[in-house]
Each structure stands twice: as structure tokens, then as C-alpha cells.
Coordinates of C-alpha atoms and ligand atoms in Angstrom, one line a residue:
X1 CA 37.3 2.4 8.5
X2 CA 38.4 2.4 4.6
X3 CA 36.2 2.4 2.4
X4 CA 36.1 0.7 -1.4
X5 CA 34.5 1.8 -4.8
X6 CA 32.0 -0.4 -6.6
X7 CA 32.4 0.1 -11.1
X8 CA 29.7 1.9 -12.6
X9 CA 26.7 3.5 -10.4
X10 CA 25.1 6.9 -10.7
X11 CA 24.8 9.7 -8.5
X12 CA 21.3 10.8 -8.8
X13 CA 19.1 13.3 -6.9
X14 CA 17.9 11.7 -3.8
X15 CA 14.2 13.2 -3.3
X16 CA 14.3 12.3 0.1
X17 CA 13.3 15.2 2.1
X18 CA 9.9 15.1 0.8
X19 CA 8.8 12.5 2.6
X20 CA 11.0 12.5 5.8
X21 CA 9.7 15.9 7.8
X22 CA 6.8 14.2 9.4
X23 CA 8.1 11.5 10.9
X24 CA 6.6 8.0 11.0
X25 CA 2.5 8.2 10.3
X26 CA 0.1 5.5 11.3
X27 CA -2.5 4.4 8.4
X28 CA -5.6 3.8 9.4
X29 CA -7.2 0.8 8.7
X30 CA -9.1 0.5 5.8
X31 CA -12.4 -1.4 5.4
X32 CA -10.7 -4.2 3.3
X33 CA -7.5 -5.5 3.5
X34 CA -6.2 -8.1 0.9
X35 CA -3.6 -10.1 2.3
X36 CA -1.4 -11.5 -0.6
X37 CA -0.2 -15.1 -0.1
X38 CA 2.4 -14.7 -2.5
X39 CA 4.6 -11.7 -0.7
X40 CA 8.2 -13.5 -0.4
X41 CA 10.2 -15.4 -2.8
X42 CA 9.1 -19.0 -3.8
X43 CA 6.0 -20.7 -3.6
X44 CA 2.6 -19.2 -2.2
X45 CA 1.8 -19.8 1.4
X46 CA -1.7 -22.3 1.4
X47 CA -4.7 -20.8 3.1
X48 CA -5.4 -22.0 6.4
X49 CA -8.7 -19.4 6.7
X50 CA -11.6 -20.1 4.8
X51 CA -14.8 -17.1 3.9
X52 CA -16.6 -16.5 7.1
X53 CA -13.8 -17.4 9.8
X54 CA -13.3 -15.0 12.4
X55 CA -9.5 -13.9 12.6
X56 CA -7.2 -12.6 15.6
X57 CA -4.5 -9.7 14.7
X58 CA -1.3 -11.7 14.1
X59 CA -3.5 -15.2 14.0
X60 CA -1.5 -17.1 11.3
X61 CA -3.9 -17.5 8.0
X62 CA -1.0 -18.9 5.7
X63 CA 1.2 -21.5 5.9
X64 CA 4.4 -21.3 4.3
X65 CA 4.9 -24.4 1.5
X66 CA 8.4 -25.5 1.5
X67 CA 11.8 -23.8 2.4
X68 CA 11.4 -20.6 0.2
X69 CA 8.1 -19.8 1.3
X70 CA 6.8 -18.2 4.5
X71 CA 3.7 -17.6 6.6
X72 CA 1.1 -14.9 6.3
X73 CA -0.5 -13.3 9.2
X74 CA -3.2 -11.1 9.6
X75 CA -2.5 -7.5 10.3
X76 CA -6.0 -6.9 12.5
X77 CA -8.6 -9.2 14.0
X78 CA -11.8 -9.0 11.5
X79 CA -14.2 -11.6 9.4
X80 CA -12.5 -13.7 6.1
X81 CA -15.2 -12.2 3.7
X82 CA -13.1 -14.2 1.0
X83 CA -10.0 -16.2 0.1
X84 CA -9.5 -16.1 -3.8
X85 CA -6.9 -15.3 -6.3
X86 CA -5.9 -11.5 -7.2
X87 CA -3.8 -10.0 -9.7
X88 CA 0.0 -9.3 -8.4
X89 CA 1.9 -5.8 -8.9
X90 CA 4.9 -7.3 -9.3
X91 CA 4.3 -9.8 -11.7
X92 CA 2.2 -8.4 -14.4
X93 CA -0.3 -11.5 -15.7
X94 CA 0.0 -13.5 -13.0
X95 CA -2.2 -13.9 -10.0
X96 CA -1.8 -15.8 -6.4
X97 CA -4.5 -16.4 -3.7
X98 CA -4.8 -13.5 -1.3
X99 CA -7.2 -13.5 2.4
X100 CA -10.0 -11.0 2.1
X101 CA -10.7 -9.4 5.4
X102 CA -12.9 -7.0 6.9
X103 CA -11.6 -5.4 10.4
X104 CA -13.7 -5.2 12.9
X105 CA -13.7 -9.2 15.2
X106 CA -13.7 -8.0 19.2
X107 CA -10.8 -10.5 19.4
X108 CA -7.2 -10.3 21.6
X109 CA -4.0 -10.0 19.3
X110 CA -2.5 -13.0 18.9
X111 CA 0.7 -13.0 20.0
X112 CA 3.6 -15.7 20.2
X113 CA 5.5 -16.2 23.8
X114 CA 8.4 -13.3 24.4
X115 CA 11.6 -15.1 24.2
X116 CA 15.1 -13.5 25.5
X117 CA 17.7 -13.8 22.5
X118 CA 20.8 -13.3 24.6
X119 CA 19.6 -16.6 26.3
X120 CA 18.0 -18.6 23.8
X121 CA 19.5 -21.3 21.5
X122 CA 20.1 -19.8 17.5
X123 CA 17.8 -22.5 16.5
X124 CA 15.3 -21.7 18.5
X125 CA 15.9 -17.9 17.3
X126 CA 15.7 -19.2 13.7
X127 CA 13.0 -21.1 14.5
X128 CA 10.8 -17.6 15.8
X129 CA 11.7 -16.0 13.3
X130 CA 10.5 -17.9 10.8
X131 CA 7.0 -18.6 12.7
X132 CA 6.8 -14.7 12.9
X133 CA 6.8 -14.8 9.0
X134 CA 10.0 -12.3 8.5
X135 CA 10.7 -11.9 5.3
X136 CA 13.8 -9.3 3.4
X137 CA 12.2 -6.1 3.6
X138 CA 14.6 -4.6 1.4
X139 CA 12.7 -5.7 -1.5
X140 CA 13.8 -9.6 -2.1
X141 CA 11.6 -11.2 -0.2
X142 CA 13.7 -14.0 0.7
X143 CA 12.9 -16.0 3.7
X144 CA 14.8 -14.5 6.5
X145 CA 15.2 -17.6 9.1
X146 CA 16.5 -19.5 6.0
X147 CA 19.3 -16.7 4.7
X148 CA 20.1 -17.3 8.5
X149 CA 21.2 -20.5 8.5
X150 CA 24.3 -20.2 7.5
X151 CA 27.3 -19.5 9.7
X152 CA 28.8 -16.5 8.8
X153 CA 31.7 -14.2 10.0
X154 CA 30.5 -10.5 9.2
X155 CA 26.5 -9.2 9.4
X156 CA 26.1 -6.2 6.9
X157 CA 22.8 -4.1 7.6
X158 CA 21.9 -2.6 5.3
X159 CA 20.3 1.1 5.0
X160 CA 21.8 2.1 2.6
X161 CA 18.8 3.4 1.1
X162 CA 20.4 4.6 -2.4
X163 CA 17.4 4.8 -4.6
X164 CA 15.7 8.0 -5.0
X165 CA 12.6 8.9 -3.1
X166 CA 12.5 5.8 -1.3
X167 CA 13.0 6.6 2.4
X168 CA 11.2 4.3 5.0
X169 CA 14.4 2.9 6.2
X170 CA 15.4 6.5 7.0
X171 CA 12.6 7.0 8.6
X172 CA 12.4 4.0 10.3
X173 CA 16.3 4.5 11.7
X174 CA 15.7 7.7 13.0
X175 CA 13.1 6.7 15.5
X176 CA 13.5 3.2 15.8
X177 CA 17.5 2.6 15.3
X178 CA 17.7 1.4 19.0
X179 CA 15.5 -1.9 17.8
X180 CA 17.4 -2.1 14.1
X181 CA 20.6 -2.4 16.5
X182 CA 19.1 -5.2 19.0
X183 CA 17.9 -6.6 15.8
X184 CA 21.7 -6.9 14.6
X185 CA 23.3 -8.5 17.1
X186 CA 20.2 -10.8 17.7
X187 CA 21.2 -11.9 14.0
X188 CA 24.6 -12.1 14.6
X189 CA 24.4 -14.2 17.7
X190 CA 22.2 -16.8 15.4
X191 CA 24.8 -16.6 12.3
X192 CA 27.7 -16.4 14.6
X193 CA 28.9 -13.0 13.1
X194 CA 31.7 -12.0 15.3
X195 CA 31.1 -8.4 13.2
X196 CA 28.2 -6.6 12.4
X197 CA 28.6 -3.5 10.1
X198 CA 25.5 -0.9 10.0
X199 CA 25.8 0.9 6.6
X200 CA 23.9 4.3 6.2
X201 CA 24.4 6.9 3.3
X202 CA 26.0 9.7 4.7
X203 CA 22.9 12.3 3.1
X204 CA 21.2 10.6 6.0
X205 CA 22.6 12.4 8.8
X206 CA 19.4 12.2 11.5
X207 CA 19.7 8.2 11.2
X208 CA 23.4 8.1 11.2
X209 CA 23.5 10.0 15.0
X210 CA 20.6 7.8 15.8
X211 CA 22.0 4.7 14.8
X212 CA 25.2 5.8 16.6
X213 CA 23.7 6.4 19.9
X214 CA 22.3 2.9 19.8
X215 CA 24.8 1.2 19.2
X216 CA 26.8 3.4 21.9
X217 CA 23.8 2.4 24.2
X218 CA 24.6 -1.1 23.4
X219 CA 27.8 -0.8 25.0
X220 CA 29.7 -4.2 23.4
X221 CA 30.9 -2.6 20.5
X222 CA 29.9 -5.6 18.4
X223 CA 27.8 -3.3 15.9
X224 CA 29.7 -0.1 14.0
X225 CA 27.9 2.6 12.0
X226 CA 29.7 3.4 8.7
X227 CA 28.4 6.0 6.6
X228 CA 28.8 5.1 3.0
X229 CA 28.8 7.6 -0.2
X230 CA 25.7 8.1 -1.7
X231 CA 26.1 6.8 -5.1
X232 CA 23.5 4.6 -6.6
X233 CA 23.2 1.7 -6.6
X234 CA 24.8 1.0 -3.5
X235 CA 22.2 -0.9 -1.6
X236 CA 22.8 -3.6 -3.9
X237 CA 24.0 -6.5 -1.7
X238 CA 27.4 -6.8 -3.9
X239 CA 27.8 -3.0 -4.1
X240 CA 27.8 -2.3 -0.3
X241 CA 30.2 -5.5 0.3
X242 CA 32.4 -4.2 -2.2
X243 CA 32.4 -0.7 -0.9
X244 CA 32.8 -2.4 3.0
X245 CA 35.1 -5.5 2.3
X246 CA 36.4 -4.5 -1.1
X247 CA 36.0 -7.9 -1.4
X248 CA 33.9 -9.2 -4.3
X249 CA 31.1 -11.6 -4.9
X250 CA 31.8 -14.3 -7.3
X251 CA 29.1 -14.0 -10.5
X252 CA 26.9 -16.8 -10.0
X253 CA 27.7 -16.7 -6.7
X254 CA 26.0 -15.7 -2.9
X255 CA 27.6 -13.5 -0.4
X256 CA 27.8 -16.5 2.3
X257 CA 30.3 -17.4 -0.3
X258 CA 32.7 -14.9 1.3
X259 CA 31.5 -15.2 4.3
X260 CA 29.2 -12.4 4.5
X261 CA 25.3 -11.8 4.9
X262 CA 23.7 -9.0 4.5
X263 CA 20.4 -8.2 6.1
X264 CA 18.3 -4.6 5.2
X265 CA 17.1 -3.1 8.7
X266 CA 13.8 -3.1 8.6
X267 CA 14.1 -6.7 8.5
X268 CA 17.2 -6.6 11.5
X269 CA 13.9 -5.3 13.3
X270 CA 11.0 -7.3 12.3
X271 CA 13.2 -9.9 13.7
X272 CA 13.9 -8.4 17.1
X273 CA 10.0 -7.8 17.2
X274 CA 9.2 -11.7 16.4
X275 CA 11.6 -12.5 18.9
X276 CA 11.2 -10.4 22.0
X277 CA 8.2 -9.3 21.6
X278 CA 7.0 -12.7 19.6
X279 CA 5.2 -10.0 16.7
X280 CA 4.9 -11.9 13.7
X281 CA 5.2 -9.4 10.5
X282 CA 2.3 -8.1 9.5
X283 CA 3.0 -4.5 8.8
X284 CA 5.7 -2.4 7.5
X285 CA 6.7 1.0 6.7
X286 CA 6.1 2.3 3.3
X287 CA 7.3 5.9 1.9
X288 CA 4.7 7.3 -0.3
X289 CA 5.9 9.7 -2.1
X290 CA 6.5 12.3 -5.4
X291 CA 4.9 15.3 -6.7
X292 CA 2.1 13.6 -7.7
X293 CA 0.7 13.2 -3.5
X294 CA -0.2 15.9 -1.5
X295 CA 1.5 15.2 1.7
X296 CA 4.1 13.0 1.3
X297 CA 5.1 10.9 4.2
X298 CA 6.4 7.8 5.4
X299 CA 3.7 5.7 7.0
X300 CA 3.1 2.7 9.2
X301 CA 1.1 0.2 6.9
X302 CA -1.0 -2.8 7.7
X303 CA -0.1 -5.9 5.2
X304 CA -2.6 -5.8 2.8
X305 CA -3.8 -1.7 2.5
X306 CA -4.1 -1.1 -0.6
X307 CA -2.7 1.6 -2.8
X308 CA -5.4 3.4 -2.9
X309 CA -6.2 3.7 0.5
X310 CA -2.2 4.8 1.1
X311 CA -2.4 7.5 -1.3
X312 CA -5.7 8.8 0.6
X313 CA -3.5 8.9 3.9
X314 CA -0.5 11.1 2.3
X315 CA -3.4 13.5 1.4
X316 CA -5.0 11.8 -1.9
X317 CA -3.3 12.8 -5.7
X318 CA -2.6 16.3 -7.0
X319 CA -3.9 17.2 -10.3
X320 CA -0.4 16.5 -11.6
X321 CA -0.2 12.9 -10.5
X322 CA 0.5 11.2 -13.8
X323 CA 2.4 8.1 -12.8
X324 CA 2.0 5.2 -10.3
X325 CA 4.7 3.3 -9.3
X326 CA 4.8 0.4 -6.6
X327 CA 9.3 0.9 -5.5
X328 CA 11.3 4.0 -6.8
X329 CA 11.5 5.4 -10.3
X330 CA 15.1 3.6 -11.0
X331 CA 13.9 -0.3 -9.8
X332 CA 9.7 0.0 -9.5
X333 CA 7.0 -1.4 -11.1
X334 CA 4.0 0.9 -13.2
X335 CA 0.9 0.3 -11.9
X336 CA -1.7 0.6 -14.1
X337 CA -4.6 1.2 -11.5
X338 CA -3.7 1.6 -7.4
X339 CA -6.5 -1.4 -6.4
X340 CA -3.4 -3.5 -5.7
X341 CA -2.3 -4.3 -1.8
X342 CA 0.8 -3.7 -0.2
X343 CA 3.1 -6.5 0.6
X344 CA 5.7 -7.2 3.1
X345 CA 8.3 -6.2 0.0
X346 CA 7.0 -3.2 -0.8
X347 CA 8.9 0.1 0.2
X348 CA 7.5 2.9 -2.1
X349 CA 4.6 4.0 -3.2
X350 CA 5.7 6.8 -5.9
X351 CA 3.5 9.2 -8.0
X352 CA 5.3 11.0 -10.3
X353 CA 4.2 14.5 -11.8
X354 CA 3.6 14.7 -15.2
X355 CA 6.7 17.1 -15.6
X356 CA 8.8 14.7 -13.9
X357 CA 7.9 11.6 -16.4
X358 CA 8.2 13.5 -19.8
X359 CA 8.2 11.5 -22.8
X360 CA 10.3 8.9 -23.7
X361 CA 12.9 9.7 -26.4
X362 CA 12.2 7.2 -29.3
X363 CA 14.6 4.5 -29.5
X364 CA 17.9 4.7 -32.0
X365 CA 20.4 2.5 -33.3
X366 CA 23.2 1.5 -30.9
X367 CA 26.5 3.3 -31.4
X368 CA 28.3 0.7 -29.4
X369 CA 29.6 4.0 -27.4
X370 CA 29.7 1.5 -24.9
X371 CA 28.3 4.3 -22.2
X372 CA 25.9 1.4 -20.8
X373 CA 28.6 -0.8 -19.9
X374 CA 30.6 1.8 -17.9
X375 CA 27.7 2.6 -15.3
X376 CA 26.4 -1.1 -14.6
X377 CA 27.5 -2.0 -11.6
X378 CA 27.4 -5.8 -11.9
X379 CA 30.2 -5.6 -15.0
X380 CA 28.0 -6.4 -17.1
X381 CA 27.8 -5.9 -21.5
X382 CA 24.5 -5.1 -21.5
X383 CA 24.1 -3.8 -25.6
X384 CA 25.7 -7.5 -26.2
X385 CA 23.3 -8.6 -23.3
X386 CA 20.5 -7.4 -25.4
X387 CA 21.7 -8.5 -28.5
X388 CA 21.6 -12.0 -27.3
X389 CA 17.9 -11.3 -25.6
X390 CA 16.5 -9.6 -28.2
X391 CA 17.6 -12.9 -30.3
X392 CA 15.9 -14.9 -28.1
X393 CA 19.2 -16.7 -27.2
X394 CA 18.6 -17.5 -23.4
X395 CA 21.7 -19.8 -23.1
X396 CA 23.9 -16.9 -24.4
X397 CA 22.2 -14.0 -22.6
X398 CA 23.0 -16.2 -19.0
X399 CA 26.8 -16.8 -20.3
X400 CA 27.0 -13.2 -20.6
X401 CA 25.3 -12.7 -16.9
X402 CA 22.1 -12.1 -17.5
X403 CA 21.1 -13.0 -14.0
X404 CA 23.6 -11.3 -12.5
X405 CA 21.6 -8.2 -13.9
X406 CA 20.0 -6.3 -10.4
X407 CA 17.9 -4.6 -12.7
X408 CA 19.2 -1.0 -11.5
X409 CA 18.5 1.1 -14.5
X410 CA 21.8 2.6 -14.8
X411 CA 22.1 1.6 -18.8
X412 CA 18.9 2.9 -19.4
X413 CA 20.2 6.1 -18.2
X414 CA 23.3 6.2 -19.4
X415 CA 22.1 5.3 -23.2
X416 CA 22.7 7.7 -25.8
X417 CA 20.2 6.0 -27.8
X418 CA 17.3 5.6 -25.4
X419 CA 17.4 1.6 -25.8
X420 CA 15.1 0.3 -22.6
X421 CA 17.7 -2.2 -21.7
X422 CA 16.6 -2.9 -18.5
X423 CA 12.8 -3.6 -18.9
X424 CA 14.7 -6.5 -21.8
X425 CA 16.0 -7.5 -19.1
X426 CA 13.9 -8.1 -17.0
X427 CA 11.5 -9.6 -19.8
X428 CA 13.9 -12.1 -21.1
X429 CA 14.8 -13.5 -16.8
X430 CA 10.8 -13.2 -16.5
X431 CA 10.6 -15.4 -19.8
X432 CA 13.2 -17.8 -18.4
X433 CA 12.0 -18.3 -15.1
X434 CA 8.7 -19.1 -16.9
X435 CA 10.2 -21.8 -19.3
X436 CA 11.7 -23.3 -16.6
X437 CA 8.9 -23.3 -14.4
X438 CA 6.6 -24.6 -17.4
X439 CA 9.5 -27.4 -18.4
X440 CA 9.6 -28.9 -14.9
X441 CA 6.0 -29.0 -14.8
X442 CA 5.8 -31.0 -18.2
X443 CA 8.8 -32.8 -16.8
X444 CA 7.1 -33.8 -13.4
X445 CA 3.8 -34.8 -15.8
X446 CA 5.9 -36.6 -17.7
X447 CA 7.3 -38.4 -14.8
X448 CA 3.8 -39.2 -13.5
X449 CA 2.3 -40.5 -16.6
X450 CA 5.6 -43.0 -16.9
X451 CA 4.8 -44.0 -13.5
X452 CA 1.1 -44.5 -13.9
X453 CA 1.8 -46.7 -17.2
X454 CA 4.4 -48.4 -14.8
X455 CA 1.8 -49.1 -12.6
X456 CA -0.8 -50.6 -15.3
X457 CA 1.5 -52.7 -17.1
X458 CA 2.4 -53.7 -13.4
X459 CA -1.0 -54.6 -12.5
X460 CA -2.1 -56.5 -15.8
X461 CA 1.3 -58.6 -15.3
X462 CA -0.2 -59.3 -11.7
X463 CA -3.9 -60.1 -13.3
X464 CA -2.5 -62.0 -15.6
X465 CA -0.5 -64.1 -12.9
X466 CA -3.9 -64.5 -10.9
X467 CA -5.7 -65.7 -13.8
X468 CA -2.7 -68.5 -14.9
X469 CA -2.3 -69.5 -11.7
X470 CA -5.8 -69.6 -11.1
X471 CA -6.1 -71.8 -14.3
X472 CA -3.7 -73.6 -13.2
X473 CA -5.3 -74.5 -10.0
X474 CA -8.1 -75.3 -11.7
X475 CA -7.1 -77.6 -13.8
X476 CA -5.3 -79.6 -10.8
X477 CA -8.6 -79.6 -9.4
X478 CA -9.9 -81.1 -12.2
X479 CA -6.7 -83.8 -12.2
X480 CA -7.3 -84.5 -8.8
X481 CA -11.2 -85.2 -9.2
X482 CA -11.1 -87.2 -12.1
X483 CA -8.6 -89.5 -10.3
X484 CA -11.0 -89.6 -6.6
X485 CA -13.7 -91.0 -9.2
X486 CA -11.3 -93.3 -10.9
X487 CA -10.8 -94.7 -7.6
X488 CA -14.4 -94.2 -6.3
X489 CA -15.5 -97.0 -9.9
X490 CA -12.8 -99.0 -9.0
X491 CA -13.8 -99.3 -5.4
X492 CA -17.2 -99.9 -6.1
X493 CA -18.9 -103.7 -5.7
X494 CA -19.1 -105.5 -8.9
X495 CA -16.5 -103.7 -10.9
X496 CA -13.6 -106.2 -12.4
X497 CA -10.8 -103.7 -12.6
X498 CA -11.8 -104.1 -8.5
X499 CA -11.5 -107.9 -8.2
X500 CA -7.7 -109.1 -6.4
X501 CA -5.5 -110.7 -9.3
Ligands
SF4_1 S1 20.1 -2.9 -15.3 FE1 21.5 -4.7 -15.3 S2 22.7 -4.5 -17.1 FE2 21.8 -2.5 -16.7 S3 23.3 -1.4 -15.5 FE3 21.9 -2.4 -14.1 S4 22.9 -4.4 -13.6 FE4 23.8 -3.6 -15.5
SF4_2 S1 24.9 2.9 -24.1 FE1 23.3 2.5 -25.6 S2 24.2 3.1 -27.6 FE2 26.0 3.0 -26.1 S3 26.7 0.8 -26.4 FE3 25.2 0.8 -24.7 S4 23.3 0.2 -25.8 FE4 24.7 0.9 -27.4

């Protein structure tokens, strides 16, 4: 099929064959696993475990609060030592509750019934999948059953898998491509996709055949492998429609805007596992990764391992290891110590070499070369992006598409001056989301002390009302009495007033 071109991108080196030669490891369990309850987009899951609770593999011990949330299930059976807040990797300051649990409980797996997609209703598919917890694995986090419940014409999956180092989906296709495909049309049949397009870089040549042969094996021609150029950042969702459809997506806009959705294939699997084999997600496959490990590899990780543990399973750090990053070096967070836990978003564990970080160049002027603006991919300005940041303007910085920014790192790379463009950024969209947050809280208090100063002046006018009336009935009483004994005297032998005229 033709292909398109998206603007801007880089080709980079892809680092991928370090980690792909073993195939997919198992990690073993550690002794504690931290479940995160924040490890999608949107609000926190609530606990539904307390310390001391014995727990089931795939028992359900958070429930997700509201539409953009989703549920947490534990990855082994074991003991709650502990449910209590944690720092988060990806959000540097903040912290959200996590399960603390020790494996070990002599309990069954918990398990939800089988279900056949081909027969069952896409509501009740939608339905699994969000009881099964699935979640984008491609990093977003977004609640999977909800980016499903809009009809859609074409189903991109996505493994595409364009940012160096990074190379679970790889793995993950070349041995398990026949359950990405089933996961595909299982997710077309719920969006009603009459198309389902499997996109894979064509340096990945193992997963391409495999991903081939299933959908061969699938025999209704509904999915088609297409092997895309290997130019990052092409696993952005708008970059691979573009390069697919050549159609764009609106800024500001959603790719169900065009008709399209685009779903990463580890989560195209997740889903065919909650449904057919009613798994909810609890474990995912992470690359860990760089010359800063000694055996690189691409492993099967329980939700909540932490880093640490991970590293010790790829063989433990090398004396070079000089950098810890949780994603890839382009798109991934520095961690500053590896006690963090693994989510359901996380892809990449990558230690870097000391050789391979090298110092930072020390930031210069802008020459308004205008380099920066010719490798982002969204079309964006970004030196007048980070003029209006860096002057705090937040209303100018989202005119000029600030959060249309995928945070790729291409400026930073293609900056003369070594300006760190894209960790503005992401400071100033942090800083925003955290105004807004903080104004709608201050609104909603707002709200609730109008209403509760409603509700006083409301019940003094009430009291107030009791007491007149009240008053008022008193002082009838009164009326009425006085008038009884009026005519009690007047009644009474003797009295003149009582005589006949
Ligand atoms: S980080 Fe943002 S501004 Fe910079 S190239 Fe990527 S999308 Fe464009
Ligand atoms: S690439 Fe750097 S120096 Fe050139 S215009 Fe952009 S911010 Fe300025």
C-alpha cells in the first residue's frame, strides 16, 4: 500500500539488538511487589485491600474512580503487608497510594469466565476489557475499554516501536504476533473497524514474518501487516496515521476525529487475554536495556517489580552504569534511585554508560536558525514555544500548541545551541495541569462553602419562622384563654355582667 511522510522526525540509531537475542525472559518474583494505584491516566484506583488481607493472583485490589481510571490487580497471590502512598517515577514530587504485597498466599489465581469474542456482544467485550484493567501499553495509559467506545472505521496497531532501545513490542511480536492479531480484530469487531492495519518498522524483520504468518493464519484478510520506515518518531499516534492515511489529525483534535484509533499491540493482546482467557493485566513485558546492564533482555514482568529487582534479572549493573532511565533516552524519565515499581506503562528500563551520556553542552543564545522547528513533528515553533514558557505566558504557549507537543526530543537534538526545549516543555504542561487541577479544587471549595452558607442562612430563616410562628401561637393561646375566663366570671353565680337584661 502507499505510504505518506510525516514533517520533521530523526533517524537515529535503533539499539535494538541488544536486547532482542534472548527472546522473552520470565522475572522472577521478587519478595515485595508495590502495586501502584496510579498506573493509567486520570484519577487513582481506591484500595479495596487493606494490611493483612490475604490476596489471589489477578484478585482485583483497586477499583477504578470514574471513566479515566481503571482497576489494579494483583500480579501473584501473597499477604497486603501495607497499602500507603509511594513516590511516582513519572511524576517527580508527587505520590499516589500503591498495595504492598508479599508473595507467597497458597491461593488459586483468580480468574474471570472465558468468553468467545466472535460471539459475544461489543459491550460485553468492552465491558471485559475494562474489568481486566487494560490499559495503553504504549505508554499513555489511557483506559483502553473507553478509547473503545467509539465506532470507528480503520484500527491502527501499532508496533511501530521507533524509539531507540526500546524493544518489548519486538519481542513480544515475534513470539506472540498470533495473539496481537486475535487481539486486532477482537478490537475491530467492538469498534466496528471494517480495517485493521498492523504497522511494524521495517528494521524489525523477525516480527514483520511473524506478524504476517498470523494474520495469513487468520485467513479473513481483515488484518494487513505494513512495514513502515524507521524514522523517529513514528510511533506517535499522528505520525503513523499520517504515514498510513496521509490523512492528518486536526491540532486540538483526537484521531476518532477522522475516523481512526490506534491501539499499541501489547495492548491488542492484553485485550485478547482479558477476553478469552478472562486474564486481567497484571504483567507486561519490559526491555531492560543499555550498556550500563550486563545481559540485556526483554523480560516478562510482574506489575509492581521494582527497578531494582529488573536490573538484577538482566544480570545487575556494569561498572559503567551511569544513568537510570524509566522509557528510552529520547521520551524517558531519570530516575534518581531504581526503588521505584514498574507499571502497566512502563516499556524500558534503560542504563546508559557513562560514555554514552557525556556532558551536556552549556546552553547559548538562540540564533533563530530555526533547526528545532524543521525536525518537530507536530509543526510546531518550539524557540517561540519557549519564549512564551519561559515567560510564564501559559495562554500564549497553548495558542502556539503547546499541548500538541509529544514531547519527542527532536528540538533538543536538533539545537545548535543546546536549549533543553523539551524538558520546558514538559515543565510548563506539568505546571498547567497543576494550576488547573489546583483552580478546580479552590473552585469546587468555593462552591461548597457558598452552599454551606446557603444552607445556614437557610436554616436560621427556617428557626426564625418556627420561633414567629411559635410566638404567634402563643400569643393566640393566650387570646383564647383570657377570653374562656372572661366567659368562665361572667358565667359564674352572683356576677351582674351575668344577670338577663
Ligand atoms: S519535543 Fe515537542 S516541540 Fe520539540 S520537536 Fe517534539 S513535538 Fe516538537
Ligand atoms: S534550533 Fe535552537 S537555536 Fe535554532 S531556532 Fe530553535 S531554539 Fe533557536
Amino acid at each position: 500500500m502507499p505510504l505518506h511522510e510525516f514533517h520533521g522526525g530523526l533517524v537515529l540509531a535503533g539499539h535494538k539488538a541488544e536486547s532482542t537475542g534472548r527472546g522473552l525472559q520470565a522475572c522472577a518474583l521478587p519478595a515485595l511487589l508495590r502495586v501502584s494505584l496510579l498506573q493509567h491516566a486520570g484519577t487513582p484506583a481506591g484500595a479495596c485491600v487493606a494490611a493483612g488481607d490475604t490476596v489471589a493472583a489477578g484478585q482485583r485490589i483497586g477499583i477504578a474512580q470514574g471513566e479515566l481510571s481503571a482497576d489494579v490487580h494483583s500480579p501473584c497471590a501473597g499477604r497486603v503487608v501495607a497499602v500507603e502512598a509511594h513516590a511516582l517515577a513519572r511524576f517527580p514530587g508527587l505520590e499516589a497510594g500503591h498495595v504492598v504485597i508479599e508473595p507467597g498466599a497458597a491461593l488459586s489465581p483468580q480468574a474471570l469466565p472465558a468468553m468467545d469474542w466472535q460471539a459475544s456482544d461489543p459491550a460485553a467485550l468492552r465491558e471485559r476489557i475494562r474489568a481486566a484493567g487494560v490499559v495503553g501499553l504504549g505508554g499513555a495509559g489511557f483506559p483502553t475499554a473507553g478509547k473503545l467506545s467509539v465506532a470507528r472505521d480503520l484500527l491502527v496497531l501499532n508496533g511501530a516501536e521507533c524509539e531507540p532501545w526500546i524493544a518489548c513490542d519486538d519481542a513480544l511480536l515475534r513470539e506472540h504476533a498470533d495473539e496481537v492479531v486475535l487481539g486486532g480484530r477482537l478490537m475491530a469487531r467492538v469498534v466496528g473497524a471494517g480495517r485493521v492495519l498492523l504497522a511494524i518498522e521495517d528494521t524489525m524483520p523477525e516480527a514483520l514474518a511473524a506478524a504476517r504468518a498470523a494474520a495469513a493464519a487468520a485467513g479473513d484478510g481483515l488484518v494487513e501487516v505494513v512495514a513502515v520506515p524507521t524514522i523517529y518518531p513514528e510511533g506517535g499516534e499522528r505520525q503513523l496515521i499520517q504515514v498510513l492515511t496521509g490523512l492528518e489529525v486536526p491540532r486540538g483534535g483526537l484521531p476518532r476525529d477522522i475516523g481512526v484509533i490506534v491501539q499499541n499491540v501489547a495492548t491488542a493482546r492484553a485485550a485478547w487475554r482479558a477476553v478469552a482467557l478472562g486474564e486481567p493485566l497484571s504483567a507486561r513485558v519490559v526491555t531492560v536495556t543499555g550498556r550500563g546492564v550486563a545481559r540485556p533482555g526483554n523480560f516478562i514482568v510482574p506489575i509492581g517489580t521494582s527497578v531494582a529487582h529488573l536490573v538484577e534479572q538482566a544480570g545487575g549493573y556494569t561498572d559503567s552504569a551511569a544513568r537510570l532511565l524509566l522509557g528510552g533516552p529520547m521520551m524517558g524519565q531519570a530516575l534518581p534511585h531504581d526503588d521505584f515499581p514498574i507499571g502497566k506503562q512502563d516499556n524500558c528500563v534503560l542504563v546508559l554508560s557513562a560514555d554514552e551520556c557525556g556532558e551536556r553542552a552549556p546552553e547559548m543564545p538562540c540564533i533563530r536558525c530555526g533547526d528545532c522547528a524543521s525536525a518537530c513533528p507536530a509543526q510546531l515553533l518550539p524557540q517561540q514555544l519557549l519564549w512564551h514558557v519561559r515567560a510564564d505566558n501559559a495562554a500564549r504557549a497553548q495558542d502556539q500548541g503547546l499541548f500538541d507537543c509529544i514531547e519527542c526530543g527532536c528540538c533538543d537534538l536538533a539545537c545548535p545551541s543546546h536549549i533543553p526545549l523539551t524538558q520546558a516543555f514538559r515543565r510548563a504542561k506539568f505546571e498547567i495541569r497543576v494550576r488547573a487541577v489546583e483552580t478546580e479544587r479552590a473552585l469546587a471549595a468555593r462552591d461548597r462553602h457558598d452552599a454551606r452558607k446557603l444552607r445556614h442562612e437557610r436554616e436560621s430563616a427556617e428557626l426564625a419562622q418556627r420561633h414567629e410562628a411559635r410566638r404567634a401561637g402563643t400569643a393566640g393561646a393566650d387570646a383564647v384563654a383570657a377570653a374562656l375566663e372572661r366567659a368562665r366570671v361572667k358565667r359564674a353565680p352572683g356576677h351582674d355582667t351575668d344577670a338577663s337584661p
